[in-house]
mmCIF file of C-alpha atoms (C1' of nucleotides) in Angstrom:
data_model
loop_
_atom_site.group_PDB
_atom_site.id
_atom_site.type_symbol
_atom_site.label_atom_id
_atom_site.label_comp_id
_atom_site.label_asym_id
_atom_site.label_seq_id
_atom_site.Cartn_x
_atom_site.Cartn_y
_atom_site.Cartn_z
ATOM 1 C CA MET A 1287 95.946 73.168 65.067
ATOM 2 C CA ARG A 1288 95.016 70.706 67.721
ATOM 3 C CA THR A 1289 93.688 67.253 67.151
ATOM 4 C CA ALA A 1290 90.502 66.124 68.810
ATOM 5 C CA SER A 1291 92.359 63.505 70.812
ATOM 6 C CA ARG A 1292 94.596 66.022 72.532
ATOM 7 C CA PRO A 1293 92.793 67.813 75.319
ATOM 8 C CA ALA A 1294 94.042 71.343 75.462
ATOM 9 C CA PRO A 1295 93.867 74.212 77.878
ATOM 10 C CA ASP A 1296 90.882 76.485 77.507
ATOM 11 C CA GLU A 1297 91.751 79.604 75.633
ATOM 12 C CA PRO A 1298 95.395 80.185 76.424
ATOM 13 C CA PRO A 1299 96.244 83.749 75.536
ATOM 14 C CA GLY A 1300 96.550 84.178 71.817
ATOM 15 C CA ALA A 1301 95.534 80.640 70.955
ATOM 16 C CA SER A 1302 92.565 79.379 69.031
ATOM 17 C CA HIS A 1303 90.239 77.009 70.784
ATOM 18 C CA ASP A 1304 88.650 74.049 69.162
ATOM 19 C CA GLU A 1305 87.601 72.532 72.440
ATOM 20 C CA ALA A 1306 84.373 74.129 73.595
ATOM 21 C CA PRO A 1307 85.161 77.352 75.416
ATOM 22 C CA GLY A 1308 84.309 76.916 79.044
ATOM 23 C CA ALA A 1309 84.777 73.162 79.047
ATOM 24 C CA ARG A 1310 87.167 73.543 81.933
ATOM 25 C CA SER A 1311 85.041 76.014 83.857
ATOM 26 C CA GLY A 1312 82.056 73.749 83.338
ATOM 27 C CA ARG A 1313 83.839 70.751 84.821
ATOM 28 C CA LEU A 1314 85.078 72.912 87.690
ATOM 29 C CA LEU A 1315 81.621 74.300 88.482
ATOM 30 C CA GLU A 1316 80.172 70.783 88.489
ATOM 31 C CA TRP A 1317 82.842 69.821 90.971
ATOM 32 C CA TYR A 1318 82.113 72.922 93.065
ATOM 33 C CA ASP A 1319 78.386 72.139 93.125
ATOM 34 C CA ARG A 1320 79.265 68.885 94.880
ATOM 35 C CA HIS A 1321 82.302 69.860 96.947
ATOM 36 C CA ALA A 1322 82.089 73.556 97.845
ATOM 37 C CA ARG A 1323 83.241 74.186 101.396
ATOM 38 C CA ALA A 1324 80.546 75.604 103.642
ATOM 39 C CA LEU A 1325 82.048 78.835 105.007
ATOM 40 C CA PRO A 1326 80.337 81.418 107.221
ATOM 41 C CA TRP A 1327 80.508 84.155 104.571
ATOM 42 C CA ARG A 1328 79.716 81.934 101.611
ATOM 43 C CA VAL A 1329 76.437 81.474 99.724
ATOM 44 C CA LEU A 1330 76.538 77.870 98.511
ATOM 45 C CA PRO A 1331 75.421 77.000 94.966
ATOM 46 C CA ALA A 1332 72.150 75.445 96.186
ATOM 47 C CA GLU A 1333 71.366 78.533 98.270
ATOM 48 C CA ARG A 1334 72.181 80.754 95.354
ATOM 49 C CA ALA A 1335 69.904 78.722 93.131
ATOM 50 C CA ALA A 1336 67.160 79.291 95.699
ATOM 51 C CA GLY A 1337 67.599 83.036 95.347
ATOM 52 C CA LYS A 1338 69.950 83.884 98.222
ATOM 53 C CA GLN A 1339 72.332 86.728 97.396
ATOM 54 C CA ALA A 1340 75.840 87.230 98.677
ATOM 55 C CA ASP A 1341 76.114 90.246 100.993
ATOM 56 C CA PRO A 1342 78.877 92.592 99.774
ATOM 57 C CA TYR A 1343 79.673 93.590 103.368
ATOM 58 C CA HIS A 1344 80.152 89.966 104.343
ATOM 59 C CA ILE A 1345 82.258 89.207 101.275
ATOM 60 C CA TRP A 1346 84.426 92.288 101.774
ATOM 61 C CA LEU A 1347 84.964 91.595 105.487
ATOM 62 C CA SER A 1348 85.934 87.991 104.847
ATOM 63 C CA GLU A 1349 88.210 88.843 101.926
ATOM 64 C CA VAL A 1350 90.173 91.404 103.910
ATOM 65 C CA MET A 1351 90.559 89.010 106.832
ATOM 66 C CA LEU A 1352 91.628 86.218 104.475
ATOM 67 C CA GLN A 1353 94.525 88.230 103.035
ATOM 68 C CA GLN A 1354 97.575 86.110 103.883
ATOM 69 C CA THR A 1355 95.553 84.405 106.615
ATOM 70 C CA THR A 1356 94.139 80.897 106.858
ATOM 71 C CA VAL A 1357 90.427 80.116 106.685
ATOM 72 C CA ALA A 1358 90.609 78.345 110.051
ATOM 73 C CA THR A 1359 92.013 81.455 111.746
ATOM 74 C CA VAL A 1360 89.580 83.833 110.089
ATOM 75 C CA LYS A 1361 86.334 82.077 111.008
ATOM 76 C CA ALA A 1362 86.218 83.146 114.667
ATOM 77 C CA TYR A 1363 87.241 86.727 113.872
ATOM 78 C CA TYR A 1364 84.658 86.971 111.119
ATOM 79 C CA GLU A 1365 81.884 85.812 113.437
ATOM 80 C CA LYS A 1366 83.028 88.219 116.133
ATOM 81 C CA PHE A 1367 83.123 91.219 113.792
ATOM 82 C CA LEU A 1368 79.690 90.423 112.378
ATOM 83 C CA ARG A 1369 78.312 90.081 115.904
ATOM 84 C CA LEU A 1370 79.840 93.393 116.994
ATOM 85 C CA TRP A 1371 79.083 95.229 113.742
ATOM 86 C CA PRO A 1372 76.257 93.712 111.669
ATOM 87 C CA THR A 1373 76.455 96.408 109.005
ATOM 88 C CA VAL A 1374 79.154 98.491 107.372
ATOM 89 C CA GLU A 1375 77.597 101.590 108.935
ATOM 90 C CA ALA A 1376 77.931 100.054 112.393
ATOM 91 C CA LEU A 1377 81.581 99.276 111.742
ATOM 92 C CA ALA A 1378 82.139 102.782 110.420
ATOM 93 C CA SER A 1379 80.709 104.242 113.638
ATOM 94 C CA ALA A 1380 82.905 102.157 115.951
ATOM 95 C CA PRO A 1381 85.859 103.733 117.798
ATOM 96 C CA ALA A 1382 89.192 102.915 116.155
ATOM 97 C CA GLU A 1383 90.575 101.383 119.374
ATOM 98 C CA THR A 1384 87.648 98.999 119.529
ATOM 99 C CA VAL A 1385 88.232 97.844 115.978
ATOM 100 C CA MET A 1386 91.960 97.401 116.611
ATOM 101 C CA GLY A 1387 91.167 95.492 119.805
ATOM 102 C CA ALA A 1388 88.817 93.143 117.969
ATOM 103 C CA TRP A 1389 91.471 92.581 115.291
ATOM 104 C CA ALA A 1390 94.252 91.910 117.826
ATOM 105 C CA GLY A 1391 95.934 88.588 117.104
ATOM 106 C CA LEU A 1392 95.019 88.479 113.405
ATOM 107 C CA GLY A 1393 98.205 90.252 112.334
ATOM 108 C CA TYR A 1394 98.975 92.692 109.530
ATOM 109 C CA TYR A 1395 97.375 95.486 111.496
ATOM 110 C CA ALA A 1396 97.360 97.914 108.582
ATOM 111 C CA ARG A 1397 94.481 95.774 107.376
ATOM 112 C CA ALA A 1398 92.429 96.775 110.430
ATOM 113 C CA ARG A 1399 93.192 100.460 109.972
ATOM 114 C CA ASN A 1400 92.283 100.231 106.284
ATOM 115 C CA LEU A 1401 89.196 98.172 107.080
ATOM 116 C CA HIS A 1402 87.904 100.908 109.344
ATOM 117 C CA ALA A 1403 88.799 103.633 106.854
ATOM 118 C CA CYS A 1404 87.063 101.671 104.090
ATOM 119 C CA ALA A 1405 83.919 101.234 106.171
ATOM 120 C CA LYS A 1406 83.844 104.968 106.835
ATOM 121 C CA ALA A 1407 84.286 105.730 103.133
ATOM 122 C CA VAL A 1408 81.521 103.338 102.084
ATOM 123 C CA ALA A 1409 79.180 104.735 104.731
ATOM 124 C CA ALA A 1410 79.948 108.389 104.061
ATOM 125 C CA GLU A 1411 80.659 108.492 100.337
ATOM 126 C CA HIS A 1412 78.698 105.551 98.939
ATOM 127 C CA LYS A 1413 75.518 105.601 101.050
ATOM 128 C CA GLY A 1414 76.548 102.357 102.724
ATOM 129 C CA ARG A 1415 76.736 100.421 99.441
ATOM 130 C CA PHE A 1416 79.960 98.939 98.152
ATOM 131 C CA PRO A 1417 80.850 99.878 94.562
ATOM 132 C CA ALA A 1418 79.904 97.059 92.180
ATOM 133 C CA THR A 1419 82.894 97.373 89.851
ATOM 134 C CA GLU A 1420 86.567 96.521 90.201
ATOM 135 C CA THR A 1421 87.499 100.115 89.407
ATOM 136 C CA GLY A 1422 85.155 101.483 92.024
ATOM 137 C CA LEU A 1423 86.299 98.994 94.637
ATOM 138 C CA ARG A 1424 89.971 99.717 93.942
ATOM 139 C CA THR A 1425 89.530 103.306 95.136
ATOM 140 C CA LEU A 1426 88.834 102.060 98.668
ATOM 141 C CA PRO A 1427 91.578 101.564 101.289
ATOM 142 C CA GLY A 1428 92.721 97.981 101.782
ATOM 143 C CA ILE A 1429 91.123 96.787 98.545
ATOM 144 C CA GLY A 1430 93.819 95.866 96.036
ATOM 145 C CA GLU A 1431 93.801 94.012 92.738
ATOM 146 C CA TYR A 1432 92.830 90.636 94.128
ATOM 147 C CA THR A 1433 90.196 91.799 96.617
ATOM 148 C CA ALA A 1434 88.507 94.109 94.108
ATOM 149 C CA ALA A 1435 88.198 91.273 91.608
ATOM 150 C CA ALA A 1436 86.983 88.840 94.276
ATOM 151 C CA ILE A 1437 84.271 91.164 95.609
ATOM 152 C CA ALA A 1438 83.160 92.119 92.091
ATOM 153 C CA ALA A 1439 82.868 88.470 91.078
ATOM 154 C CA ILE A 1440 81.449 86.962 94.272
ATOM 155 C CA ALA A 1441 79.149 89.755 95.428
ATOM 156 C CA PHE A 1442 78.205 91.374 92.106
ATOM 157 C CA ASP A 1443 78.505 88.630 89.440
ATOM 158 C CA VAL A 1444 81.140 90.534 87.480
ATOM 159 C CA PRO A 1445 83.304 88.184 85.358
ATOM 160 C CA ALA A 1446 86.507 89.584 86.894
ATOM 161 C CA ALA A 1447 89.746 87.612 86.677
ATOM 162 C CA VAL A 1448 90.428 86.627 90.278
ATOM 163 C CA VAL A 1449 94.011 85.600 91.034
ATOM 164 C CA ASP A 1450 95.111 84.667 94.529
ATOM 165 C CA GLY A 1451 97.838 82.335 95.744
ATOM 166 C CA ASN A 1452 95.669 79.248 95.265
ATOM 167 C CA ILE A 1453 94.788 80.183 91.711
ATOM 168 C CA GLU A 1454 98.420 80.960 90.898
ATOM 169 C CA ARG A 1455 99.291 77.433 91.951
ATOM 170 C CA VAL A 1456 96.448 75.823 89.990
ATOM 171 C CA VAL A 1457 97.151 77.770 86.813
ATOM 172 C CA THR A 1458 100.945 77.506 86.830
ATOM 173 C CA ARG A 1459 100.517 73.739 87.121
ATOM 174 C CA LEU A 1460 97.827 73.556 84.465
ATOM 175 C CA HIS A 1461 100.110 75.310 81.960
ATOM 176 C CA ALA A 1462 103.511 74.441 83.423
ATOM 177 C CA ILE A 1463 104.333 78.123 83.740
ATOM 178 C CA ASP A 1464 107.868 78.322 85.069
ATOM 179 C CA THR A 1465 108.364 82.068 85.058
ATOM 180 C CA PRO A 1466 109.049 82.820 88.730
ATOM 181 C CA LEU A 1467 106.327 84.707 90.583
ATOM 182 C CA PRO A 1468 105.532 87.524 90.845
ATOM 183 C CA ALA A 1469 106.932 88.129 87.336
ATOM 184 C CA GLY A 1470 104.724 85.371 85.959
ATOM 185 C CA LYS A 1471 101.598 86.860 87.471
ATOM 186 C CA ALA A 1472 100.469 88.652 84.281
ATOM 187 C CA LEU A 1473 100.500 85.418 82.289
ATOM 188 C CA VAL A 1474 98.576 83.631 85.019
ATOM 189 C CA LYS A 1475 95.992 86.383 85.043
ATOM 190 C CA ALA A 1476 95.607 86.185 81.252
ATOM 191 C CA HIS A 1477 94.884 82.483 81.522
ATOM 192 C CA VAL A 1478 92.359 83.080 84.312
ATOM 193 C CA ALA A 1479 90.664 85.792 82.248
ATOM 194 C CA GLY A 1480 90.355 83.293 79.440
ATOM 195 C CA MET A 1481 88.830 80.659 81.691
ATOM 196 C CA THR A 1482 86.396 82.859 83.611
ATOM 197 C CA PRO A 1483 82.795 82.232 82.529
ATOM 198 C CA SER A 1484 80.267 85.030 82.172
ATOM 199 C CA ARG A 1485 77.821 82.848 84.062
ATOM 200 C CA ARG A 1486 78.605 82.184 87.758
ATOM 201 C CA PRO A 1487 81.947 84.047 87.756
ATOM 202 C CA GLY A 1488 81.857 84.241 91.563
ATOM 203 C CA ASP A 1489 81.372 80.517 91.954
ATOM 204 C CA PHE A 1490 84.125 79.962 89.404
ATOM 205 C CA ALA A 1491 86.564 82.057 91.446
ATOM 206 C CA GLN A 1492 85.589 80.343 94.675
ATOM 207 C CA ALA A 1493 85.804 76.952 92.982
ATOM 208 C CA MET A 1494 89.348 77.679 91.811
ATOM 209 C CA MET A 1495 90.320 78.716 95.328
ATOM 210 C CA ASP A 1496 88.664 75.676 96.903
ATOM 211 C CA LEU A 1497 90.422 73.490 94.372
ATOM 212 C CA GLY A 1498 93.772 75.007 95.315
ATOM 213 C CA ALA A 1499 93.042 74.719 99.015
ATOM 214 C CA THR A 1500 91.800 71.126 99.038
ATOM 215 C CA ILE A 1501 93.019 69.279 95.891
ATOM 216 C CA CYS A 1502 95.778 71.231 94.136
ATOM 217 C CA THR A 1503 97.718 71.668 97.364
ATOM 218 C CA PRO A 1504 101.337 72.839 97.621
ATOM 219 C CA ARG A 1505 102.542 69.351 98.554
ATOM 220 C CA ARG A 1506 101.128 65.998 97.475
ATOM 221 C CA PRO A 1507 98.254 67.323 95.363
ATOM 222 C CA ALA A 1508 95.337 64.912 94.984
ATOM 223 C CA CYS A 1509 95.355 64.923 91.189
ATOM 224 C CA VAL A 1510 93.246 61.755 91.057
ATOM 225 C CA LEU A 1511 90.368 63.770 92.513
ATOM 226 C CA CYS A 1512 90.933 66.876 90.396
ATOM 227 C CA PRO A 1513 88.272 67.940 87.878
ATOM 228 C CA LEU A 1514 90.998 69.689 85.854
ATOM 229 C CA SER A 1515 93.577 66.908 85.797
ATOM 230 C CA GLU A 1516 92.893 66.163 82.133
ATOM 231 C CA GLY A 1517 95.365 68.221 80.158
ATOM 232 C CA CYS A 1518 97.187 69.532 83.219
ATOM 233 C CA LEU A 1519 100.746 69.866 81.956
ATOM 234 C CA ALA A 1520 102.395 69.534 85.364
ATOM 235 C CA ARG A 1521 100.319 66.434 86.069
ATOM 236 C CA ILE A 1522 101.337 64.897 82.748
ATOM 237 C CA ALA A 1523 104.999 65.597 83.462
ATOM 238 C CA GLY A 1524 104.720 64.538 87.097
ATOM 239 C CA THR A 1525 106.189 67.873 88.187
ATOM 240 C CA MET A 1526 103.230 69.269 90.131
ATOM 241 C CA GLU A 1527 105.210 70.112 93.232
ATOM 242 C CA LEU A 1528 107.676 72.220 91.250
ATOM 243 C CA TYR A 1529 104.959 74.839 90.726
ATOM 244 C CA PRO A 1530 104.563 77.653 91.287
ATOM 245 C CA VAL A 1531 108.165 78.733 90.840
ATOM 246 C CA LYS A 1532 108.874 81.585 93.218
ATOM 247 C CA ALA A 1533 111.669 84.113 93.548
ATOM 248 C CA ALA A 1534 114.268 83.262 96.167
ATOM 249 C CA LYS A 1535 113.586 84.474 99.670
ATOM 250 C CA LYS A 1536 115.843 86.781 101.578
ATOM 251 C CA PRO A 1537 117.436 85.767 104.874
ATOM 252 C CA LYS A 1538 115.723 86.915 108.046
ATOM 253 C CA PRO A 1539 117.922 89.127 110.245
ATOM 254 C CA ALA A 1540 117.795 89.061 114.048
ATOM 255 C CA ARG A 1541 116.884 92.078 116.130
ATOM 256 C CA GLN A 1542 117.020 92.767 119.840
ATOM 257 C CA GLY A 1543 114.997 94.862 122.203
ATOM 258 C CA ALA A 1544 113.510 95.041 125.676
ATOM 259 C CA ALA A 1545 109.993 95.261 127.059
ATOM 260 C CA PHE A 1546 109.072 96.656 130.459
ATOM 261 C CA VAL A 1547 106.045 95.233 132.230
ATOM 262 C CA ALA A 1548 105.066 97.427 135.172
ATOM 263 C CA VAL A 1549 102.529 95.874 137.529
ATOM 264 C CA ARG A 1550 100.588 98.238 139.748
ATOM 265 C CA ALA A 1551 100.322 97.285 143.402
ATOM 266 C CA GLY A 1552 96.783 96.541 144.540
ATOM 267 C CA ASP A 1553 94.900 95.897 141.307
ATOM 268 C CA GLY A 1554 97.647 94.282 139.225
ATOM 269 C CA ALA A 1555 97.076 96.702 136.362
ATOM 270 C CA ILE A 1556 99.673 96.688 133.569
ATOM 271 C CA PHE A 1557 101.194 99.890 132.199
ATOM 272 C CA LEU A 1558 100.556 100.183 128.448
ATOM 273 C CA ARG A 1559 101.155 102.715 125.749
ATOM 274 C CA ARG A 1560 100.005 103.114 122.168
ATOM 275 C CA ARG A 1561 102.406 102.453 119.329
ATOM 276 C CA PRO A 1562 102.642 104.934 116.448
ATOM 277 C CA GLU A 1563 99.914 104.588 113.814
ATOM 278 C CA THR A 1564 102.285 103.406 111.108
ATOM 279 C CA GLY A 1565 105.068 100.846 111.029
ATOM 280 C CA MET A 1566 105.345 97.575 112.921
ATOM 281 C CA LEU A 1567 102.256 96.836 115.036
ATOM 282 C CA GLY A 1568 101.040 100.311 114.182
ATOM 283 C CA GLY A 1569 98.209 101.626 116.321
ATOM 284 C CA MET A 1570 98.431 98.676 118.694
ATOM 285 C CA ASP A 1571 99.116 98.701 122.453
ATOM 286 C CA GLU A 1572 102.261 97.490 124.208
ATOM 287 C CA PRO A 1573 104.100 97.532 127.477
ATOM 288 C CA PRO A 1574 106.870 100.064 126.791
ATOM 289 C CA THR A 1575 109.608 98.627 124.604
ATOM 290 C CA THR A 1576 112.958 99.932 123.474
ATOM 291 C CA GLU A 1577 113.813 100.288 119.810
ATOM 292 C CA TRP A 1578 114.367 96.957 118.140
ATOM 293 C CA GLY A 1579 117.987 97.122 117.094
ATOM 294 C CA VAL A 1580 120.128 94.924 114.930
ATOM 295 C CA ARG A 1581 122.999 95.002 117.412
ATOM 296 C CA ARG A 1582 123.120 92.461 120.207
ATOM 297 C CA ASP A 1583 124.701 94.984 122.569
ATOM 298 C CA GLY A 1584 121.932 97.520 122.188
ATOM 299 C CA ALA A 1585 120.316 99.133 125.188
ATOM 300 C CA THR A 1586 118.148 96.331 126.519
ATOM 301 C CA GLY A 1587 118.943 96.586 130.207
ATOM 302 C CA ALA A 1588 116.966 98.115 133.045
ATOM 303 C CA GLY A 1589 118.624 101.424 132.263
ATOM 304 C CA ALA A 1590 116.494 101.638 129.115
ATOM 305 C CA ALA A 1591 113.266 101.521 131.148
ATOM 306 C CA PRO A 1592 110.609 104.189 130.574
ATOM 307 C CA PHE A 1593 110.731 105.218 134.232
ATOM 308 C CA PRO A 1594 112.722 104.276 137.330
ATOM 309 C CA ALA A 1595 111.553 101.218 139.273
ATOM 310 C CA ALA A 1596 112.965 98.033 140.803
ATOM 311 C CA TRP A 1597 113.164 96.256 137.432
ATOM 312 C CA THR A 1598 114.008 92.579 137.484
ATOM 313 C CA ARG A 1599 114.628 90.394 134.465
ATOM 314 C CA ALA A 1600 111.729 88.006 133.774
ATOM 315 C CA GLY A 1601 113.322 86.281 130.781
ATOM 316 C CA SER A 1602 113.043 86.754 127.044
ATOM 317 C CA VAL A 1603 110.593 86.054 124.273
ATOM 318 C CA VAL A 1604 111.445 85.225 120.671
ATOM 319 C CA HIS A 1605 108.984 86.236 117.989
ATOM 320 C CA VAL A 1606 109.360 85.719 114.262
ATOM 321 C CA PHE A 1607 107.929 88.369 111.990
ATOM 322 C CA THR A 1608 107.735 88.295 108.224
ATOM 323 C CA HIS A 1609 111.091 89.946 107.668
ATOM 324 C CA PHE A 1610 113.028 89.616 110.921
ATOM 325 C CA GLN A 1611 113.258 87.682 114.145
ATOM 326 C CA LEU A 1612 112.947 89.591 117.389
ATOM 327 C CA THR A 1613 114.294 88.671 120.791
ATOM 328 C CA LEU A 1614 112.765 90.793 123.502
ATOM 329 C CA GLU A 1615 114.321 90.910 126.953
ATOM 330 C CA VAL A 1616 111.412 91.179 129.356
ATOM 331 C CA TRP A 1617 111.705 93.154 132.577
ATOM 332 C CA ARG A 1618 109.081 93.541 135.266
ATOM 333 C CA ALA A 1619 108.558 95.690 138.338
ATOM 334 C CA ASP A 1620 105.916 96.214 140.994
ATOM 335 C CA VAL A 1621 105.080 99.903 141.000
ATOM 336 C CA ALA A 1622 102.723 102.422 142.537
ATOM 337 C CA ASP A 1623 102.594 104.642 139.457
ATOM 338 C CA ALA A 1624 104.452 105.288 136.208
ATOM 339 C CA ALA A 1625 106.160 108.468 137.337
ATOM 340 C CA GLY A 1626 104.733 110.621 134.569
ATOM 341 C CA ALA A 1627 105.536 108.283 131.691
ATOM 342 C CA GLU A 1628 103.242 108.436 128.643
ATOM 343 C CA GLY A 1629 100.591 105.717 128.811
ATOM 344 C CA ARG A 1630 97.969 104.208 131.083
ATOM 345 C CA PHE A 1631 97.397 101.342 133.492
ATOM 346 C CA VAL A 1632 94.969 98.636 132.384
ATOM 347 C CA THR A 1633 93.543 96.124 134.838
ATOM 348 C CA PRO A 1634 93.510 92.409 133.992
ATOM 349 C CA ALA A 1635 89.758 92.659 133.361
ATOM 350 C CA GLY A 1636 90.386 95.513 130.930
ATOM 351 C CA LEU A 1637 93.177 93.765 129.029
ATOM 352 C CA VAL A 1638 90.745 91.591 127.073
ATOM 353 C CA ALA A 1639 89.440 94.681 125.269
ATOM 354 C CA VAL A 1640 92.889 96.115 124.539
ATOM 355 C CA ALA A 1641 94.652 95.952 121.160
ATOM 356 C CA LEU A 1642 97.523 93.709 122.218
ATOM 357 C CA PRO A 1643 99.541 92.010 119.467
ATOM 358 C CA THR A 1644 100.498 88.413 120.125
ATOM 359 C CA LEU A 1645 104.126 89.376 120.762
ATOM 360 C CA MET A 1646 103.063 91.753 123.524
ATOM 361 C CA LYS A 1647 100.777 89.167 125.052
ATOM 362 C CA LYS A 1648 103.795 86.841 125.171
ATOM 363 C CA ALA A 1649 105.844 89.471 126.993
ATOM 364 C CA ILE A 1650 103.108 90.187 129.536
ATOM 365 C CA GLU A 1651 102.429 86.482 130.010
ATOM 366 C CA LEU A 1652 106.088 85.930 130.846
ATOM 367 C CA ALA A 1653 106.334 88.811 133.328
ATOM 368 C CA GLU A 1654 102.901 88.599 134.946
ATOM 369 C CA PRO A 1655 100.912 85.474 134.037
ATOM 370 C CA ALA A 1656 98.021 86.533 136.298
ATOM 371 C CA ALA A 1657 97.329 89.562 134.124
ATOM 372 C CA LEU A 1658 96.196 87.513 131.141
ATOM 373 C CA ALA A 1659 94.659 84.623 133.052
ATOM 374 C CA PRO A 1660 90.909 84.307 132.516
ATOM 375 C CA SER A 1661 89.171 86.403 135.149
ATOM 376 C CA PRO A 1662 87.545 84.266 137.897
ATOM 377 C CA PRO A 1663 83.915 84.556 136.751
ATOM 378 C CA GLN A 1664 84.814 83.375 133.248
ATOM 379 C CA ARG A 1665 87.358 80.736 134.195
ATOM 380 C CA LYS A 1666 86.405 77.266 133.187
ATOM 381 C CA ARG A 1667 86.182 74.843 136.056
ATOM 382 C CA GLN A 1668 89.230 72.600 136.271
ATOM 383 C CA ILE A 1669 88.464 68.913 136.161
ATOM 384 C "C1'" DG B 348 109.880 95.511 91.328
ATOM 385 C "C1'" DA B 349 111.361 95.447 96.055
ATOM 386 C "C1'" DC B 350 110.263 95.731 100.551
ATOM 387 C "C1'" DA B 351 107.441 96.281 104.883
ATOM 388 C "C1'" DC B 352 103.962 94.138 107.120
ATOM 389 C "C1'" DG B 353 101.810 89.117 111.862
ATOM 390 C "C1'" DT B 354 100.521 84.972 113.147
ATOM 391 C "C1'" DG B 355 99.630 80.041 113.665
ATOM 392 C "C1'" DG B 356 99.747 75.543 111.739
ATOM 393 C "C1'" DG B 357 101.940 71.897 108.982
ATOM 394 C "C1'" DT B 358 105.960 68.976 107.746
ATOM 395 C "C1'" DT C 1084 114.351 72.532 114.193
ATOM 396 C "C1'" DA C 1085 113.710 75.345 110.426
ATOM 397 C "C1'" DC C 1086 111.440 76.127 107.009
ATOM 398 C "C1'" DC C 1087 107.002 76.811 104.219
ATOM 399 C "C1'" DC C 1088 102.619 78.446 103.687
ATOM 400 C "C1'" DA C 1089 97.855 81.227 103.989
ATOM 401 C "C1'" DA C 1090 91.577 84.287 99.605
ATOM 402 C "C1'" DG C 1091 97.668 90.558 99.495
ATOM 403 C "C1'" DT C 1092 98.146 95.709 100.009
ATOM 404 C "C1'" DG C 1093 100.607 99.998 100.299
ATOM 405 C "C1'" DT C 1094 104.636 102.558 99.443
#
DNA sequence: GACACGTGGGT
DNA sequence: TACCCAAGTGT
């Protein structure tokens, strides 16, 4: 039994609550009404009060882009996708290469493949309307536990328990949960379910995420500004930065490979091929590369080239992926053709529309800077 | 549960 | 520099 003088968490799993249920969510929503970030896909509280509805297509598109990706990075891509494809039907009708090309640089390219597949499913099997329930949303490609809950709450006012990385941090601090993630995820979700109000569940979820992004930050959280600081166990103990506890990370091995940038005489076109649909950089374009081996003495010399030419070494690029570091030896050659190798030549003007991952842009930039330079009509005047 | 899966920015 | 981190999902 709690005393009135001891502020307690709202409805921890299995506990009674003698503080008004929703006291925390109420304080958080008041904070959100004043401090919500204006984001391109977001309907602000005042707009919502005036009758504006969130567009499920917009919410879905932004949520998929935001998976493991910063808000700052997503903004430009979100605007571009909405400009190219204003509706889910338009996106569904787009060629896959065009979608992959528009996604190039955002990373985690399976998201783009699933995005396109999801758009097609919504257009063909759901009459262009996203399902309004978590269960329905979960059947769609690229929509997992988090994204289904987020879309249900934000676009359809379903009181779903939304748990992302921000909310994990907020809640583990609030309750001093020291079970390492992801094992502690179920407990976090139970707490979130207990906090989620039936009114404004979407704003509640967005408020929790904004709080994590701007106040309850990984380092040096601004507890003095936090609407939930009262009764926050980590705050009371002064151990905020110890949460969330995460499982130890594995070391990142090094791999080696080679890339071959063939430049066609005359128009400066670059020889590209399409990577396999699955696996690293799946479905994206590249100058031919060797396998990326663990051994330093792997075949990375000119002898590993896709076709004979006067290959010269341009240098190497280092690129760090999620689970390994890659060093790519870059070779270049001026050629007349590709001697029957699988692939195609793309002119510098055409490269902007090609699905080139950042790593491959690095390799091309090193071997043939002119290929990726802004084309003359678009180049900004030097001052 | 473990692992594969990108990239850019911050400290 | 070498980490850490970001509105996770699929297998």
